């Protein structure tokens, strides 16, 4: 009888150890978030350099009760051409492969360059040519992401209109809308790829309240972007 009792106790200990290991493993699951882009995703304009990505991280952790690992590869002044070059970096491709969620916010510098940094008047012919290059590069970026990771959701953010000080601001707004339509069209060619609008976030709001300079949001502006993006991520994705 003593032997049976001893054996039973050993089984209980082993079972408890096994379930403890399983519980520990489950509790340490990590959501890997990869971000690509330019100074906006980098967080320029936020003294803490956290930008909107930190807001997304905090909210996702709060909702999913799961650690969030962020790999932010955004670099100020980057364009789609530079992001394409990044895709050759082994460290970045490895993180994309492991990603549970990918954020891409690019195009501001493509637009500015196509306008030759001159917004009044706009050279619409040159800007439209720039849009063709931009959308082609964007398509190639998404193709490369999908080659490395066929399942992770990709969230592609649209451009906003910070050039409100110009007298032709409505023309600029309509031109940026056209570029955003191009982003929507390209994103629609890929599974589990979602467009996230930012254009309306700052419209008819005092620029001094939400921007740190002529182009970059301040912490309050980044919070608007973070809330919009997080809302979309939570709506579309369930991390389990």
PDB file of N, CA, C and O in Angstrom, residues 131-193:
ATOM      1  N   UNK A 131       4.087  59.739 -58.140  1.00  0.00           N
ATOM      2  CA  UNK A 131       3.119  58.788 -57.596  1.00  0.00           C
ATOM      3  C   UNK A 131       3.278  57.418 -58.233  1.00  0.00           C
ATOM      4  O   UNK A 131       3.167  56.383 -57.560  1.00  0.00           O
ATOM      5  N   UNK A 132       3.539  57.380 -59.531  1.00  0.00           N
ATOM      6  CA  UNK A 132       3.734  56.102 -60.231  1.00  0.00           C
ATOM      7  C   UNK A 132       4.928  55.359 -59.640  1.00  0.00           C
ATOM      8  O   UNK A 132       4.861  54.153 -59.358  1.00  0.00           O
ATOM      9  N   UNK A 133       6.023  56.081 -59.437  1.00  0.00           N
ATOM     10  CA  UNK A 133       7.215  55.464 -58.835  1.00  0.00           C
ATOM     11  C   UNK A 133       6.917  54.997 -57.419  1.00  0.00           C
ATOM     12  O   UNK A 133       7.301  53.887 -57.017  1.00  0.00           O
ATOM     13  N   UNK A 134       6.231  55.840 -56.663  1.00  0.00           N
ATOM     14  CA  UNK A 134       5.890  55.516 -55.277  1.00  0.00           C
ATOM     15  C   UNK A 134       5.048  54.248 -55.183  1.00  0.00           C
ATOM     16  O   UNK A 134       5.354  53.339 -54.399  1.00  0.00           O
ATOM     17  N   UNK A 135       3.966  54.167 -55.956  1.00  0.00           N
ATOM     18  CA  UNK A 135       3.075  53.002 -55.867  1.00  0.00           C
ATOM     19  C   UNK A 135       3.775  51.736 -56.360  1.00  0.00           C
ATOM     20  O   UNK A 135       3.524  50.643 -55.832  1.00  0.00           O
ATOM     21  N   UNK A 136       4.657  51.872 -57.346  1.00  0.00           N
ATOM     22  CA  UNK A 136       5.422  50.713 -57.817  1.00  0.00           C
ATOM     23  C   UNK A 136       6.344  50.202 -56.711  1.00  0.00           C
ATOM     24  O   UNK A 136       6.412  48.995 -56.438  1.00  0.00           O
ATOM     25  N   UNK A 137       7.031  51.128 -56.058  1.00  0.00           N
ATOM     26  CA  UNK A 137       7.913  50.741 -54.952  1.00  0.00           C
ATOM     27  C   UNK A 137       7.127  50.148 -53.792  1.00  0.00           C
ATOM     28  O   UNK A 137       7.556  49.167 -53.168  1.00  0.00           O
ATOM     29  N   UNK A 138       5.972  50.746 -53.487  1.00  0.00           N
ATOM     30  CA  UNK A 138       5.139  50.245 -52.393  1.00  0.00           C
ATOM     31  C   UNK A 138       4.705  48.817 -52.672  1.00  0.00           C
ATOM     32  O   UNK A 138       4.736  47.951 -51.784  1.00  0.00           O
ATOM     33  N   UNK A 139       4.301  48.557 -53.904  1.00  0.00           N
ATOM     34  CA  UNK A 139       3.901  47.206 -54.288  1.00  0.00           C
ATOM     35  C   UNK A 139       5.063  46.229 -54.095  1.00  0.00           C
ATOM     36  O   UNK A 139       4.875  45.116 -53.573  1.00  0.00           O
ATOM     37  N   UNK A 140       6.265  46.648 -54.469  1.00  0.00           N
ATOM     38  CA  UNK A 140       7.438  45.778 -54.328  1.00  0.00           C
ATOM     39  C   UNK A 140       7.783  45.536 -52.864  1.00  0.00           C
ATOM     40  O   UNK A 140       8.210  44.439 -52.493  1.00  0.00           O
ATOM     41  N   UNK A 141       7.596  46.559 -52.025  1.00  0.00           N
ATOM     42  CA  UNK A 141       7.835  46.390 -50.588  1.00  0.00           C
ATOM     43  C   UNK A 141       6.895  45.335 -50.011  1.00  0.00           C
ATOM     44  O   UNK A 141       7.309  44.430 -49.279  1.00  0.00           O
ATOM     45  N   UNK A 142       5.621  45.456 -50.354  1.00  0.00           N
ATOM     46  CA  UNK A 142       4.634  44.503 -49.832  1.00  0.00           C
ATOM     47  C   UNK A 142       4.887  43.093 -50.380  1.00  0.00           C
ATOM     48  O   UNK A 142       4.698  42.106 -49.660  1.00  0.00           O
ATOM     49  N   UNK A 143       5.318  43.000 -51.618  1.00  0.00           N
ATOM     50  CA  UNK A 143       5.670  41.695 -52.181  1.00  0.00           C
ATOM     51  C   UNK A 143       6.817  41.059 -51.392  1.00  0.00           C
ATOM     52  O   UNK A 143       6.779  39.865 -51.077  1.00  0.00           O
ATOM     53  N   UNK A 144       7.812  41.863 -51.078  1.00  0.00           N
ATOM     54  CA  UNK A 144       8.956  41.347 -50.317  1.00  0.00           C
ATOM     55  C   UNK A 144       8.554  40.923 -48.912  1.00  0.00           C
ATOM     56  O   UNK A 144       9.039  39.910 -48.390  1.00  0.00           O
ATOM     57  N   UNK A 145       7.678  41.713 -48.284  1.00  0.00           N
ATOM     58  CA  UNK A 145       7.198  41.334 -46.950  1.00  0.00           C
ATOM     59  C   UNK A 145       6.466  40.005 -47.012  1.00  0.00           C
ATOM     60  O   UNK A 145       6.683  39.118 -46.189  1.00  0.00           O
ATOM     61  N   UNK A 146       5.616  39.857 -48.010  1.00  0.00           N
ATOM     62  CA  UNK A 146       4.830  38.633 -48.127  1.00  0.00           C
ATOM     63  C   UNK A 146       5.686  37.410 -48.481  1.00  0.00           C
ATOM     64  O   UNK A 146       5.362  36.287 -48.117  1.00  0.00           O
ATOM     65  N   UNK A 147       6.795  37.630 -49.158  1.00  0.00           N
ATOM     66  CA  UNK A 147       7.706  36.516 -49.432  1.00  0.00           C
ATOM     67  C   UNK A 147       8.303  35.984 -48.134  1.00  0.00           C
ATOM     68  O   UNK A 147       8.520  34.790 -47.986  1.00  0.00           O
ATOM     69  N   UNK A 148       8.558  36.889 -47.210  1.00  0.00           N
ATOM     70  CA  UNK A 148       9.138  36.487 -45.935  1.00  0.00           C
ATOM     71  C   UNK A 148       8.119  36.071 -44.904  1.00  0.00           C
ATOM     72  O   UNK A 148       8.430  35.299 -43.987  1.00  0.00           O
ATOM     73  N   UNK A 149       6.896  36.570 -45.034  1.00  0.00           N
ATOM     74  CA  UNK A 149       5.855  36.279 -44.040  1.00  0.00           C
ATOM     75  C   UNK A 149       4.506  36.335 -44.747  1.00  0.00           C
ATOM     76  O   UNK A 149       4.017  37.410 -45.072  1.00  0.00           O
ATOM     77  N   UNK A 150       3.922  35.186 -44.964  1.00  0.00           N
ATOM     78  CA  UNK A 150       2.684  35.110 -45.752  1.00  0.00           C
ATOM     79  C   UNK A 150       1.421  35.288 -44.933  1.00  0.00           C
ATOM     80  O   UNK A 150       0.329  35.396 -45.492  1.00  0.00           O
ATOM     81  N   UNK A 151       1.553  35.325 -43.607  1.00  0.00           N
ATOM     82  CA  UNK A 151       0.346  35.317 -42.770  1.00  0.00           C
ATOM     83  C   UNK A 151       0.147  36.550 -41.889  1.00  0.00           C
ATOM     84  O   UNK A 151      -0.994  36.909 -41.580  1.00  0.00           O
ATOM     85  N   UNK A 152       1.222  37.188 -41.463  1.00  0.00           N
ATOM     86  CA  UNK A 152       1.082  38.319 -40.530  1.00  0.00           C
ATOM     87  C   UNK A 152       0.309  39.460 -41.178  1.00  0.00           C
ATOM     88  O   UNK A 152       0.545  39.801 -42.337  1.00  0.00           O
ATOM     89  N   UNK A 153      -0.611  40.066 -40.461  1.00  0.00           N
ATOM     90  CA  UNK A 153      -1.329  41.227 -41.006  1.00  0.00           C
ATOM     91  C   UNK A 153      -0.385  42.405 -41.208  1.00  0.00           C
ATOM     92  O   UNK A 153       0.527  42.622 -40.407  1.00  0.00           O
ATOM     93  N   UNK A 154      -0.605  43.125 -42.281  1.00  0.00           N
ATOM     94  CA  UNK A 154       0.186  44.323 -42.575  1.00  0.00           C
ATOM     95  C   UNK A 154      -0.749  45.523 -42.525  1.00  0.00           C
ATOM     96  O   UNK A 154      -1.801  45.530 -43.160  1.00  0.00           O
ATOM     97  N   UNK A 155      -0.354  46.544 -41.787  1.00  0.00           N
ATOM     98  CA  UNK A 155      -1.134  47.771 -41.695  1.00  0.00           C
ATOM     99  C   UNK A 155      -0.358  48.894 -42.376  1.00  0.00           C
ATOM    100  O   UNK A 155       0.733  49.253 -41.939  1.00  0.00           O
ATOM    101  N   UNK A 156      -0.922  49.404 -43.464  1.00  0.00           N
ATOM    102  CA  UNK A 156      -0.274  50.448 -44.246  1.00  0.00           C
ATOM    103  C   UNK A 156      -0.992  51.770 -43.977  1.00  0.00           C
ATOM    104  O   UNK A 156      -2.186  51.901 -44.273  1.00  0.00           O
ATOM    105  N   UNK A 157      -0.279  52.725 -43.414  1.00  0.00           N
ATOM    106  CA  UNK A 157      -0.907  54.002 -43.065  1.00  0.00           C
ATOM    107  C   UNK A 157      -0.873  54.972 -44.240  1.00  0.00           C
ATOM    108  O   UNK A 157       0.077  54.995 -45.021  1.00  0.00           O
ATOM    109  N   UNK A 158      -1.940  55.761 -44.336  1.00  0.00           N
ATOM    110  CA  UNK A 158      -2.023  56.773 -45.367  1.00  0.00           C
ATOM    111  C   UNK A 158      -1.329  58.058 -44.956  1.00  0.00           C
ATOM    112  O   UNK A 158      -0.938  58.232 -43.799  1.00  0.00           O
ATOM    113  N   UNK A 159      -1.182  58.957 -45.912  1.00  0.00           N
ATOM    114  CA  UNK A 159      -0.516  60.236 -45.658  1.00  0.00           C
ATOM    115  C   UNK A 159      -1.500  61.265 -45.103  1.00  0.00           C
ATOM    116  O   UNK A 159      -2.694  61.210 -45.378  1.00  0.00           O
ATOM    117  N   UNK A 160      -0.981  62.222 -44.328  1.00  0.00           N
ATOM    118  CA  UNK A 160      -1.801  63.337 -43.855  1.00  0.00           C
ATOM    119  C   UNK A 160      -1.353  64.617 -44.549  1.00  0.00           C
ATOM    120  O   UNK A 160      -0.383  64.633 -45.318  1.00  0.00           O
ATOM    121  N   UNK A 161      -2.035  65.714 -44.274  1.00  0.00           N
ATOM    122  CA  UNK A 161      -1.791  67.001 -44.936  1.00  0.00           C
ATOM    123  C   UNK A 161      -1.300  68.026 -43.919  1.00  0.00           C
ATOM    124  O   UNK A 161      -2.083  68.642 -43.204  1.00  0.00           O
ATOM    125  N   UNK A 162       0.032  68.208 -43.831  1.00  0.00           N
ATOM    126  CA  UNK A 162       0.558  69.180 -42.871  1.00  0.00           C
ATOM    127  C   UNK A 162       0.810  70.560 -43.462  1.00  0.00           C
ATOM    128  O   UNK A 162       1.259  71.462 -42.745  1.00  0.00           O
ATOM    129  N   UNK A 163       0.525  70.736 -44.746  1.00  0.00           N
ATOM    130  CA  UNK A 163       0.905  71.968 -45.451  1.00  0.00           C
ATOM    131  C   UNK A 163      -0.246  72.984 -45.458  1.00  0.00           C
ATOM    132  O   UNK A 163      -0.566  73.590 -46.477  1.00  0.00           O
ATOM    133  N   UNK A 164      -0.837  73.155 -44.305  1.00  0.00           N
ATOM    134  CA  UNK A 164      -2.044  73.983 -44.214  1.00  0.00           C
ATOM    135  C   UNK A 164      -1.752  75.485 -44.270  1.00  0.00           C
ATOM    136  O   UNK A 164      -2.668  76.292 -44.424  1.00  0.00           O
ATOM    137  N   UNK A 165      -0.479  75.844 -44.165  1.00  0.00           N
ATOM    138  CA  UNK A 165      -0.131  77.272 -44.190  1.00  0.00           C
ATOM    139  C   UNK A 165      -0.117  77.847 -45.603  1.00  0.00           C
ATOM    140  O   UNK A 165      -0.057  79.069 -45.774  1.00  0.00           O
ATOM    141  N   UNK A 166      -0.198  76.972 -46.602  1.00  0.00           N
ATOM    142  CA  UNK A 166      -0.162  77.439 -47.990  1.00  0.00           C
ATOM    143  C   UNK A 166      -1.562  77.846 -48.463  1.00  0.00           C
ATOM    144  O   UNK A 166      -2.565  77.231 -48.090  1.00  0.00           O
ATOM    145  N   UNK A 167      -1.600  78.857 -49.332  1.00  0.00           N
ATOM    146  CA  UNK A 167      -2.893  79.337 -49.832  1.00  0.00           C
ATOM    147  C   UNK A 167      -3.592  78.301 -50.713  1.00  0.00           C
ATOM    148  O   UNK A 167      -4.817  78.320 -50.848  1.00  0.00           O
ATOM    149  N   UNK A 168      -2.837  77.392 -51.309  1.00  0.00           N
ATOM    150  CA  UNK A 168      -3.415  76.335 -52.151  1.00  0.00           C
ATOM    151  C   UNK A 168      -3.576  75.024 -51.381  1.00  0.00           C
ATOM    152  O   UNK A 168      -3.466  73.938 -51.934  1.00  0.00           O
ATOM    153  N   UNK A 169      -3.830  75.137 -50.072  1.00  0.00           N
ATOM    154  CA  UNK A 169      -3.912  73.949 -49.222  1.00  0.00           C
ATOM    155  C   UNK A 169      -4.977  72.952 -49.675  1.00  0.00           C
ATOM    156  O   UNK A 169      -4.814  71.743 -49.479  1.00  0.00           O
ATOM    157  N   UNK A 170      -6.061  73.442 -50.280  1.00  0.00           N
ATOM    158  CA  UNK A 170      -7.093  72.514 -50.764  1.00  0.00           C
ATOM    159  C   UNK A 170      -6.575  71.689 -51.940  1.00  0.00           C
ATOM    160  O   UNK A 170      -6.879  70.496 -52.061  1.00  0.00           O
ATOM    161  N   UNK A 171      -5.798  72.327 -52.792  1.00  0.00           N
ATOM    162  CA  UNK A 171      -5.192  71.594 -53.909  1.00  0.00           C
ATOM    163  C   UNK A 171      -4.209  70.547 -53.398  1.00  0.00           C
ATOM    164  O   UNK A 171      -4.185  69.411 -53.887  1.00  0.00           O
ATOM    165  N   UNK A 172      -3.429  70.918 -52.405  1.00  0.00           N
ATOM    166  CA  UNK A 172      -2.493  69.966 -51.800  1.00  0.00           C
ATOM    167  C   UNK A 172      -3.260  68.812 -51.171  1.00  0.00           C
ATOM    168  O   UNK A 172      -2.886  67.635 -51.322  1.00  0.00           O
ATOM    169  N   UNK A 173      -4.339  69.136 -50.468  1.00  0.00           N
ATOM    170  CA  UNK A 173      -5.167  68.116 -49.837  1.00  0.00           C
ATOM    171  C   UNK A 173      -5.689  67.124 -50.869  1.00  0.00           C
ATOM    172  O   UNK A 173      -5.612  65.904 -50.676  1.00  0.00           O
ATOM    173  N   UNK A 174      -6.211  67.618 -51.971  1.00  0.00           N
ATOM    174  CA  UNK A 174      -6.745  66.737 -53.009  1.00  0.00           C
ATOM    175  C   UNK A 174      -5.651  65.885 -53.642  1.00  0.00           C
ATOM    176  O   UNK A 174      -5.884  64.722 -54.012  1.00  0.00           O
ATOM    177  N   UNK A 175      -4.458  66.445 -53.758  1.00  0.00           N
ATOM    178  CA  UNK A 175      -3.337  65.681 -54.315  1.00  0.00           C
ATOM    179  C   UNK A 175      -2.927  64.552 -53.374  1.00  0.00           C
ATOM    180  O   UNK A 175      -2.661  63.426 -53.812  1.00  0.00           O
ATOM    181  N   UNK A 176      -2.898  64.842 -52.080  1.00  0.00           N
ATOM    182  CA  UNK A 176      -2.573  63.800 -51.102  1.00  0.00           C
ATOM    183  C   UNK A 176      -3.666  62.744 -51.064  1.00  0.00           C
ATOM    184  O   UNK A 176      -3.382  61.542 -50.917  1.00  0.00           O
ATOM    185  N   UNK A 177      -4.914  63.153 -51.215  1.00  0.00           N
ATOM    186  CA  UNK A 177      -5.999  62.169 -51.315  1.00  0.00           C
ATOM    187  C   UNK A 177      -5.763  61.218 -52.471  1.00  0.00           C
ATOM    188  O   UNK A 177      -6.009  60.003 -52.368  1.00  0.00           O
ATOM    189  N   UNK A 178      -5.285  61.761 -53.581  1.00  0.00           N
ATOM    190  CA  UNK A 178      -5.001  60.935 -54.750  1.00  0.00           C
ATOM    191  C   UNK A 178      -3.888  59.927 -54.450  1.00  0.00           C
ATOM    192  O   UNK A 178      -3.970  58.760 -54.842  1.00  0.00           O
ATOM    193  N   UNK A 179      -2.862  60.376 -53.762  1.00  0.00           N
ATOM    194  CA  UNK A 179      -1.786  59.453 -53.373  1.00  0.00           C
ATOM    195  C   UNK A 179      -2.320  58.379 -52.423  1.00  0.00           C
ATOM    196  O   UNK A 179      -1.950  57.207 -52.529  1.00  0.00           O
ATOM    197  N   UNK A 180      -3.185  58.774 -51.502  1.00  0.00           N
ATOM    198  CA  UNK A 180      -3.770  57.789 -50.586  1.00  0.00           C
ATOM    199  C   UNK A 180      -4.620  56.765 -51.340  1.00  0.00           C
ATOM    200  O   UNK A 180      -4.635  55.578 -50.986  1.00  0.00           O
ATOM    201  N   UNK A 181      -5.316  57.214 -52.369  1.00  0.00           N
ATOM    202  CA  UNK A 181      -6.079  56.269 -53.196  1.00  0.00           C
ATOM    203  C   UNK A 181      -5.146  55.247 -53.836  1.00  0.00           C
ATOM    204  O   UNK A 181      -5.502  54.074 -53.994  1.00  0.00           O
ATOM    205  N   UNK A 182      -3.942  55.707 -54.203  1.00  0.00           N
ATOM    206  CA  UNK A 182      -2.951  54.789 -54.748  1.00  0.00           C
ATOM    207  C   UNK A 182      -2.508  53.761 -53.715  1.00  0.00           C
ATOM    208  O   UNK A 182      -2.321  52.581 -54.033  1.00  0.00           O
ATOM    209  N   UNK A 183      -2.352  54.200 -52.467  1.00  0.00           N
ATOM    210  CA  UNK A 183      -1.980  53.276 -51.391  1.00  0.00           C
ATOM    211  C   UNK A 183      -3.080  52.237 -51.180  1.00  0.00           C
ATOM    212  O   UNK A 183      -2.811  51.041 -51.039  1.00  0.00           O
ATOM    213  N   UNK A 184      -4.317  52.696 -51.170  1.00  0.00           N
ATOM    214  CA  UNK A 184      -5.461  51.786 -50.995  1.00  0.00           C
ATOM    215  C   UNK A 184      -5.472  50.731 -52.098  1.00  0.00           C
ATOM    216  O   UNK A 184      -5.677  49.533 -51.836  1.00  0.00           O
ATOM    217  N   UNK A 185      -5.247  51.175 -53.312  1.00  0.00           N
ATOM    218  CA  UNK A 185      -5.272  50.258 -54.455  1.00  0.00           C
ATOM    219  C   UNK A 185      -4.170  49.208 -54.355  1.00  0.00           C
ATOM    220  O   UNK A 185      -4.405  48.021 -54.578  1.00  0.00           O
ATOM    221  N   UNK A 186      -2.966  49.627 -54.001  1.00  0.00           N
ATOM    222  CA  UNK A 186      -1.848  48.685 -53.873  1.00  0.00           C
ATOM    223  C   UNK A 186      -2.087  47.717 -52.715  1.00  0.00           C
ATOM    224  O   UNK A 186      -1.914  46.495 -52.858  1.00  0.00           O
ATOM    225  N   UNK A 187      -2.501  48.229 -51.559  1.00  0.00           N
ATOM    226  CA  UNK A 187      -2.746  47.374 -50.393  1.00  0.00           C
ATOM    227  C   UNK A 187      -3.814  46.335 -50.687  1.00  0.00           C
ATOM    228  O   UNK A 187      -3.751  45.202 -50.193  1.00  0.00           O
ATOM    229  N   UNK A 188      -4.785  46.705 -51.525  1.00  0.00           N
ATOM    230  CA  UNK A 188      -5.871  45.786 -51.860  1.00  0.00           C
ATOM    231  C   UNK A 188      -5.434  44.589 -52.665  1.00  0.00           C
ATOM    232  O   UNK A 188      -6.191  43.617 -52.805  1.00  0.00           O
ATOM    233  N   UNK A 189      -4.207  44.616 -53.178  1.00  0.00           N
ATOM    234  CA  UNK A 189      -3.699  43.492 -53.960  1.00  0.00           C
ATOM    235  C   UNK A 189      -3.124  42.379 -53.090  1.00  0.00           C
ATOM    236  O   UNK A 189      -2.735  41.330 -53.610  1.00  0.00           O
ATOM    237  N   UNK A 190      -3.062  42.614 -51.779  1.00  0.00           N
ATOM    238  CA  UNK A 190      -2.418  41.654 -50.879  1.00  0.00           C
ATOM    239  C   UNK A 190      -3.377  41.212 -49.774  1.00  0.00           C
ATOM    240  O   UNK A 190      -4.107  42.022 -49.213  1.00  0.00           O
ATOM    241  N   UNK A 191      -3.349  39.923 -49.479  1.00  0.00           N
ATOM    242  CA  UNK A 191      -4.189  39.380 -48.409  1.00  0.00           C
ATOM    243  C   UNK A 191      -3.762  39.943 -47.059  1.00  0.00           C
ATOM    244  O   UNK A 191      -2.578  40.206 -46.817  1.00  0.00           O
ATOM    245  N   UNK A 192      -4.736  40.127 -46.199  1.00  0.00           N
ATOM    246  CA  UNK A 192      -4.511  40.562 -44.822  1.00  0.00           C
ATOM    247  C   UNK A 192      -3.653  41.825 -44.759  1.00  0.00           C
ATOM    248  O   UNK A 192      -2.778  41.972 -43.904  1.00  0.00           O
ATOM    249  N   UNK A 193      -3.917  42.735 -45.665  1.00  0.00           N
ATOM    250  CA  UNK A 193      -3.207  44.003 -45.709  1.00  0.00           C
ATOM    251  C   UNK A 193      -4.243  45.112 -45.625  1.00  0.00           C
ATOM    252  O   UNK A 193      -5.158  45.175 -46.439  1.00  0.00           O
TER     253      UNK A 193
END
